PDB file of N, CA and C in Angstrom:
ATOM      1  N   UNK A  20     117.898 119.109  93.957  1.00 60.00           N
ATOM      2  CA  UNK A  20     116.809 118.140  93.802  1.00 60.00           C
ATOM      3  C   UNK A  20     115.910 118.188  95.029  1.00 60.00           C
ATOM      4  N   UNK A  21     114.658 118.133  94.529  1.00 75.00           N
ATOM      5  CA  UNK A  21     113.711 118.027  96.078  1.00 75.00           C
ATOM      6  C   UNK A  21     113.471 116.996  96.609  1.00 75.00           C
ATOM      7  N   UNK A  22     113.042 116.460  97.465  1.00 71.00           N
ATOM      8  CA  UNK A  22     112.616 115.280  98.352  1.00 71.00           C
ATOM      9  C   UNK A  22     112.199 114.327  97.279  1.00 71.00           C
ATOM     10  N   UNK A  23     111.318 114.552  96.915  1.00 80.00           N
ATOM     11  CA  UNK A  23     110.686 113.500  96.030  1.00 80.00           C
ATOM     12  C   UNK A  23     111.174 112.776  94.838  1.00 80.00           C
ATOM     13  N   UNK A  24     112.119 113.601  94.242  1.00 87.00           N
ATOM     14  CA  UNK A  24     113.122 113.045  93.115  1.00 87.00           C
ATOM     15  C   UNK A  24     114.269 112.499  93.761  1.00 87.00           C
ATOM     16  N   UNK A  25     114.861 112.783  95.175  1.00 84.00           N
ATOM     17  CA  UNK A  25     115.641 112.005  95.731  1.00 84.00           C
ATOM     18  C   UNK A  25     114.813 110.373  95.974  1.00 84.00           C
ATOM     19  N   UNK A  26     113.811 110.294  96.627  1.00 85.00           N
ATOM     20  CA  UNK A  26     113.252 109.360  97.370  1.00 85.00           C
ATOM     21  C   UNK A  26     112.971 108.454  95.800  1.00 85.00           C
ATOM     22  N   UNK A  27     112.620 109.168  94.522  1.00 87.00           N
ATOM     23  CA  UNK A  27     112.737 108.420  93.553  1.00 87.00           C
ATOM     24  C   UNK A  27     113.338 107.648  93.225  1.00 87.00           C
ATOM     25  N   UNK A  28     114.780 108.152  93.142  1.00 91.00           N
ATOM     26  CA  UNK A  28     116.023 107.773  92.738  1.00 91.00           C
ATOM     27  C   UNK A  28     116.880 106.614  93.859  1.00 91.00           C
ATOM     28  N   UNK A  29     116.427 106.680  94.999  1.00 88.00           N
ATOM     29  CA  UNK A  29     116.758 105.632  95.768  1.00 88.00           C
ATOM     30  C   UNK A  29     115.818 104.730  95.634  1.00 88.00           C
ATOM     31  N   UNK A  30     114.843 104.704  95.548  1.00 89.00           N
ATOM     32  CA  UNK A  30     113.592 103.502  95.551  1.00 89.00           C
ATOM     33  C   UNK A  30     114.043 102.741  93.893  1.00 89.00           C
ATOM     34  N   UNK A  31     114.438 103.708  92.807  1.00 90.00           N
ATOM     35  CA  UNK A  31     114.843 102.855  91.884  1.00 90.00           C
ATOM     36  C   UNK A  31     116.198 102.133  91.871  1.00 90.00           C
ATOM     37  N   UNK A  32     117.186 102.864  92.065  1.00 90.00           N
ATOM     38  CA  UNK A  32     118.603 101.961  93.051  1.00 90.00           C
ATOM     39  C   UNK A  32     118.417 101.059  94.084  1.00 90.00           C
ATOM     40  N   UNK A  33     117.563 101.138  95.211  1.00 89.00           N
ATOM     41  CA  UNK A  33     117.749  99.947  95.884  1.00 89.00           C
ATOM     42  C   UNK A  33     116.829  98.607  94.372  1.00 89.00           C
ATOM     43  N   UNK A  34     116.269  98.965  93.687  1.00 87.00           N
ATOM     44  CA  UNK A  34     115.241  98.145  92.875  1.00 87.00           C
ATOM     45  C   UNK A  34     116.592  97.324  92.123  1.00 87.00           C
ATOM     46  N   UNK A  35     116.669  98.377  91.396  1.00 88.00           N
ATOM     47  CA  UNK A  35     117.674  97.602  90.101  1.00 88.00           C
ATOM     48  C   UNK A  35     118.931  96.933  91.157  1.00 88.00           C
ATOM     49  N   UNK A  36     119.303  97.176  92.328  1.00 86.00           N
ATOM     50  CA  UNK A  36     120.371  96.180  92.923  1.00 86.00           C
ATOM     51  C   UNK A  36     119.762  94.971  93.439  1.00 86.00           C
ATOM     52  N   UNK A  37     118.310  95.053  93.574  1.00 85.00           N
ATOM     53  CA  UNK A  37     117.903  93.434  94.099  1.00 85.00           C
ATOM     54  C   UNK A  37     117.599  92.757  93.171  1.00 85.00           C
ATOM     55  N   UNK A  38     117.043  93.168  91.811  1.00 87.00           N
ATOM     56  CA  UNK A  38     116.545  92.196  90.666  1.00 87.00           C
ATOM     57  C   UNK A  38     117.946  92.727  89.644  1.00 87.00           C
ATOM     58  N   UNK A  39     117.356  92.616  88.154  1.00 81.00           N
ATOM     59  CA  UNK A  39     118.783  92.605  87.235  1.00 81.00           C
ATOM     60  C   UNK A  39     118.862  94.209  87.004  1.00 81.00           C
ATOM     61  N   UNK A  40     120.822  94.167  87.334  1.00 83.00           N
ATOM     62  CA  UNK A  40     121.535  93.795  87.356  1.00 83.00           C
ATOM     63  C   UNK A  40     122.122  93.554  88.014  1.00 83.00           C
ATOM     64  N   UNK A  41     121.607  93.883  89.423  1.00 79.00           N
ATOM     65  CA  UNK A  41     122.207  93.858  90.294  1.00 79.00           C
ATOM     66  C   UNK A  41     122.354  92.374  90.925  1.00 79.00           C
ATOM     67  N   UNK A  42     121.619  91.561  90.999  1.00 82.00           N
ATOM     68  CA  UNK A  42     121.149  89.968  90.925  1.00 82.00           C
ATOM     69  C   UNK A  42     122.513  89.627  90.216  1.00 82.00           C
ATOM     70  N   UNK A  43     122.716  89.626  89.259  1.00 87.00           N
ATOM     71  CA  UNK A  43     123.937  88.847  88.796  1.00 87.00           C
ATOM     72  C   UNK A  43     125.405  89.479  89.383  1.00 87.00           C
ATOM     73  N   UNK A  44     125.271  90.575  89.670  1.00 86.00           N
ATOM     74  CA  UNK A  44     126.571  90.502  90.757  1.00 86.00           C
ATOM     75  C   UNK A  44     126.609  89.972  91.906  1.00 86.00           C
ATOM     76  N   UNK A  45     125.645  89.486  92.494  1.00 86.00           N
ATOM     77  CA  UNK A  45     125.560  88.989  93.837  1.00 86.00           C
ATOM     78  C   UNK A  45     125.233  87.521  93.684  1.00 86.00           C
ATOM     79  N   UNK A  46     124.840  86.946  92.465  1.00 85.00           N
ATOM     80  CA  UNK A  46     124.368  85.881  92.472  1.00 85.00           C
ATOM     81  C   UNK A  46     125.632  84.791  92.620  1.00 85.00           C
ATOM     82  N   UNK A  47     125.603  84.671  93.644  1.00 85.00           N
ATOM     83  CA  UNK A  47     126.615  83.558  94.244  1.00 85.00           C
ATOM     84  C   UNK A  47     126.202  83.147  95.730  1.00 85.00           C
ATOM     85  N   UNK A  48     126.967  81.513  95.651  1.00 84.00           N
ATOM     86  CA  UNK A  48     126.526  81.459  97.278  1.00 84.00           C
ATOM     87  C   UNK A  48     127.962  81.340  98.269  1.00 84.00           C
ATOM     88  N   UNK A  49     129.415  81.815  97.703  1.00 85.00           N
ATOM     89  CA  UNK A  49     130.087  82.413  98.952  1.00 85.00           C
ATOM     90  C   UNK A  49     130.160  83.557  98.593  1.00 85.00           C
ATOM     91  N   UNK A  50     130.807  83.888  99.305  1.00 91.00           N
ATOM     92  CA  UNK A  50     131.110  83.920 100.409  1.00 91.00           C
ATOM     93  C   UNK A  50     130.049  83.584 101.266  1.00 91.00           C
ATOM     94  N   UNK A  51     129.954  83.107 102.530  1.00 92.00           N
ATOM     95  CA  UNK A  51     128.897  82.941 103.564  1.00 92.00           C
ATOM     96  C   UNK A  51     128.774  84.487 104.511  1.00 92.00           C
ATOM     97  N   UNK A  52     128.209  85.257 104.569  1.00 91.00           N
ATOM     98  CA  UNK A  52     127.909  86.159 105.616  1.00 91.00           C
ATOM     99  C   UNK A  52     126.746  85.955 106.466  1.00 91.00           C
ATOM    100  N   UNK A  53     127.105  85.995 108.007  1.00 91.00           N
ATOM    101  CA  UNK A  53     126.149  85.894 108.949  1.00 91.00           C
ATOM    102  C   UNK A  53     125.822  84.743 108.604  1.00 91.00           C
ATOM    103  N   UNK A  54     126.142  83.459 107.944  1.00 91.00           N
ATOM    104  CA  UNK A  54     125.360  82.347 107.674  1.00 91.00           C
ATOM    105  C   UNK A  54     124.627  82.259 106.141  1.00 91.00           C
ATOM    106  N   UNK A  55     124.333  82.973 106.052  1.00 91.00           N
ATOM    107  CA  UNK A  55     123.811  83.366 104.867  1.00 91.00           C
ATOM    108  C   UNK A  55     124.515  83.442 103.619  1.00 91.00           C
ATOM    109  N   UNK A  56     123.886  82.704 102.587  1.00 92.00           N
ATOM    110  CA  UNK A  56     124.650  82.639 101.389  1.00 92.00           C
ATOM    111  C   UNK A  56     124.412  83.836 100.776  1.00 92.00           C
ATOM    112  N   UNK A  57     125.542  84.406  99.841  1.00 91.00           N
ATOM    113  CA  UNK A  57     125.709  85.707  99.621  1.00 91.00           C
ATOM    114  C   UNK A  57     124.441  86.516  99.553  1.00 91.00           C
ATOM    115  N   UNK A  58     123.773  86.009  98.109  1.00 90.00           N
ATOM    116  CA  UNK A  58     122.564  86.586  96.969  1.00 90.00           C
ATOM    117  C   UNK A  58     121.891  86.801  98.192  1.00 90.00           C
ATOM    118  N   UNK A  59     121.285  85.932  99.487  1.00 91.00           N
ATOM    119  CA  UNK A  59     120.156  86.317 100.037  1.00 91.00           C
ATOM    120  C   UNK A  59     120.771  87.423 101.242  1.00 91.00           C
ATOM    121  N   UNK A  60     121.739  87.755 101.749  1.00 92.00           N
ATOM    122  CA  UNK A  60     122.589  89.058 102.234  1.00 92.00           C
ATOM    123  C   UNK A  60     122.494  90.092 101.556  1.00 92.00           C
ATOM    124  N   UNK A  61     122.659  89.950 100.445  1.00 91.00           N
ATOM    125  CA  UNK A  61     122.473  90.954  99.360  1.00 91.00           C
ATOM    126  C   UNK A  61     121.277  91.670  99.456  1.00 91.00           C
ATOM    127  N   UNK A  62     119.637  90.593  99.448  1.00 92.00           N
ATOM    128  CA  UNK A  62     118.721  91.420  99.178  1.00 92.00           C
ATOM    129  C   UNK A  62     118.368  91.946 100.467  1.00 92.00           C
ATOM    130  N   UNK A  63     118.696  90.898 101.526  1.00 94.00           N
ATOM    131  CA  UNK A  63     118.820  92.042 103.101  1.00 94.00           C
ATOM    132  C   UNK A  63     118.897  92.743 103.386  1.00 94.00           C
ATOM    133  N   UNK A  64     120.854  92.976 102.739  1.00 93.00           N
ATOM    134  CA  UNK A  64     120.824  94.039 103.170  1.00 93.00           C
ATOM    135  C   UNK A  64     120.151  95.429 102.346  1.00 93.00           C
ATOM    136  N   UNK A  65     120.058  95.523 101.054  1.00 92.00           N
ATOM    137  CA  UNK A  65     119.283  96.351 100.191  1.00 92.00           C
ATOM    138  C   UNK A  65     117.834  96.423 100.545  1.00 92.00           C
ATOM    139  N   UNK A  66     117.062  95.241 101.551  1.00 93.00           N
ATOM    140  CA  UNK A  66     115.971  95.941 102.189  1.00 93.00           C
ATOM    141  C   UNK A  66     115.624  96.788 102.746  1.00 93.00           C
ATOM    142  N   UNK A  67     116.733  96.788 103.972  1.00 95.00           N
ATOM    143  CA  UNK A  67     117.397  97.440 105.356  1.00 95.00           C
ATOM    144  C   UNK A  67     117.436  99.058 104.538  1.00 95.00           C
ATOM    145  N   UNK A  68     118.443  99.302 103.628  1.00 93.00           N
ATOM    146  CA  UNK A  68     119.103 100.401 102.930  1.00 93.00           C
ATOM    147  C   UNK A  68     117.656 100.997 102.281  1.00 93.00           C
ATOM    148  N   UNK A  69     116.994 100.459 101.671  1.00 91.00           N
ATOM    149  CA  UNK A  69     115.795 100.673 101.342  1.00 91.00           C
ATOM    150  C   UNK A  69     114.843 101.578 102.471  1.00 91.00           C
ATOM    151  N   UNK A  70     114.582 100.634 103.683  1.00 94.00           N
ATOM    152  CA  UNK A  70     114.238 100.963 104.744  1.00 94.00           C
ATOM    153  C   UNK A  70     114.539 102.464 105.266  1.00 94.00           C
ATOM    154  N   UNK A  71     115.976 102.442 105.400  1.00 94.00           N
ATOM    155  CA  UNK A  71     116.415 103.994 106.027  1.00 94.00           C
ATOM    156  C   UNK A  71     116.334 104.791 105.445  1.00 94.00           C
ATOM    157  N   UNK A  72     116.417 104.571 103.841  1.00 90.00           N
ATOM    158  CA  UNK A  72     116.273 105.963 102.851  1.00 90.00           C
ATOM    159  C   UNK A  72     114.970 106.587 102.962  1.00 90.00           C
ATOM    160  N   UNK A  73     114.043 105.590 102.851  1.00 87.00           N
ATOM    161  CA  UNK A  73     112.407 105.982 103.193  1.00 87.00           C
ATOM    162  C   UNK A  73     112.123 106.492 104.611  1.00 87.00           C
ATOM    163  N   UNK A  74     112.311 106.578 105.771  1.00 89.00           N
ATOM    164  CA  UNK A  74     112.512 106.599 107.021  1.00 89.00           C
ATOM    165  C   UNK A  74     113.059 107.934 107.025  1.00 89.00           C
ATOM    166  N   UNK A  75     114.211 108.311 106.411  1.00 87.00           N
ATOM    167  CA  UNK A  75     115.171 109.271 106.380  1.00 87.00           C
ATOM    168  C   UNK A  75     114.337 110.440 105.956  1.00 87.00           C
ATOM    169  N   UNK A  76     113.750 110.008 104.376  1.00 85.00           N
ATOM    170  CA  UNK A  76     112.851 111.159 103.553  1.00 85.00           C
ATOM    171  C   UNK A  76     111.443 111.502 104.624  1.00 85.00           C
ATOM    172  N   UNK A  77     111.137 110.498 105.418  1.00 84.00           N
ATOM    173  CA  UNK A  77     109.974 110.595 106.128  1.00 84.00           C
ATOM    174  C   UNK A  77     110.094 111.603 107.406  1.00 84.00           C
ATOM    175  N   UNK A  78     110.959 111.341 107.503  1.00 86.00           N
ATOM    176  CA  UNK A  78     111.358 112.142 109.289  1.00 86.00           C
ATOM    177  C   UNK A  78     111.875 113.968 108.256  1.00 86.00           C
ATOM    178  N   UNK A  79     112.331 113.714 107.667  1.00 84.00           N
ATOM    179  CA  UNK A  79     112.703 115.131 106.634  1.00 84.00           C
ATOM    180  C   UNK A  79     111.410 115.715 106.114  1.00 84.00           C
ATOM    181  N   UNK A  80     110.202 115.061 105.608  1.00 82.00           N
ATOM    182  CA  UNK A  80     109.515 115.421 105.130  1.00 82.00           C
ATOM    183  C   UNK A  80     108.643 116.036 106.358  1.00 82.00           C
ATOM    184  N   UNK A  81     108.524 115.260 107.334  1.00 82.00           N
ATOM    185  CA  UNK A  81     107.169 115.890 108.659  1.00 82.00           C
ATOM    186  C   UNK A  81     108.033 116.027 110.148  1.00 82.00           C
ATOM    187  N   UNK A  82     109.310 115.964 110.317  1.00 82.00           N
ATOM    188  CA  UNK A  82     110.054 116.784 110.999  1.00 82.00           C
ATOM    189  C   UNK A  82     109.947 115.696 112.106  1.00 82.00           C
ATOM    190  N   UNK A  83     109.616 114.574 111.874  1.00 66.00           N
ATOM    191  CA  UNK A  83     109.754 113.653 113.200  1.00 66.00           C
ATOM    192  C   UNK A  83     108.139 113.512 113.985  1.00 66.00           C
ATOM    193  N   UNK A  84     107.424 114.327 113.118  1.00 71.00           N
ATOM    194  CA  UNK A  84     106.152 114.800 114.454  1.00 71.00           C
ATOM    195  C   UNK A  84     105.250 113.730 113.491  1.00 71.00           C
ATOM    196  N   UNK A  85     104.249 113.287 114.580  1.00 71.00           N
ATOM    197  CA  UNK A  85     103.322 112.407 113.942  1.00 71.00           C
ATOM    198  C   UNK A  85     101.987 112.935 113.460  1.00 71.00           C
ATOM    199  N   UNK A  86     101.644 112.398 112.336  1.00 65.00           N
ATOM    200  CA  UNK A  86     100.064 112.954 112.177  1.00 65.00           C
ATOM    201  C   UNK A  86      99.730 112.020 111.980  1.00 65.00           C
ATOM    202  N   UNK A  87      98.334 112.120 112.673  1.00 64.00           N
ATOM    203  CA  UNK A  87      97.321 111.016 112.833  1.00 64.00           C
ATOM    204  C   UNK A  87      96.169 111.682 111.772  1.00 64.00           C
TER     205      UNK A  87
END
């Protein structure tokens, strides 16, 4: 698979784990993590995960070097 069908396929996995279906597995408020009631840990952390996959494909795609 090339870059772009990967970066697909994670942008739609982190998706479907923050809204349905993934929402109803998390939709609870314990456990408490960090303070935080579960569901909103959940979409945190799937931001974060979101975050590095894109980051990851980005630094892969232009080798770390910046273009302006």
């Amino acid at each position: 698979m090339n870059t772009n069908r990967w970066v697909g396929l994670h942008f739609v996995l982190c998706t479907l784990a923050m809204i349905w279906p993934g929402a109803l597995i998390a939709n609870r408020v314990e456990p408490m993590i960090l303070g935080l009631p579960f569901l909103f840990f959940w979409y945190i952390l799937w931001m974060f995960l979101l975050f590095a996959g894109l980051l990851a494909a980005f630094i892969k795609q232009y080798g770390g070097q910046r273009h302006v």
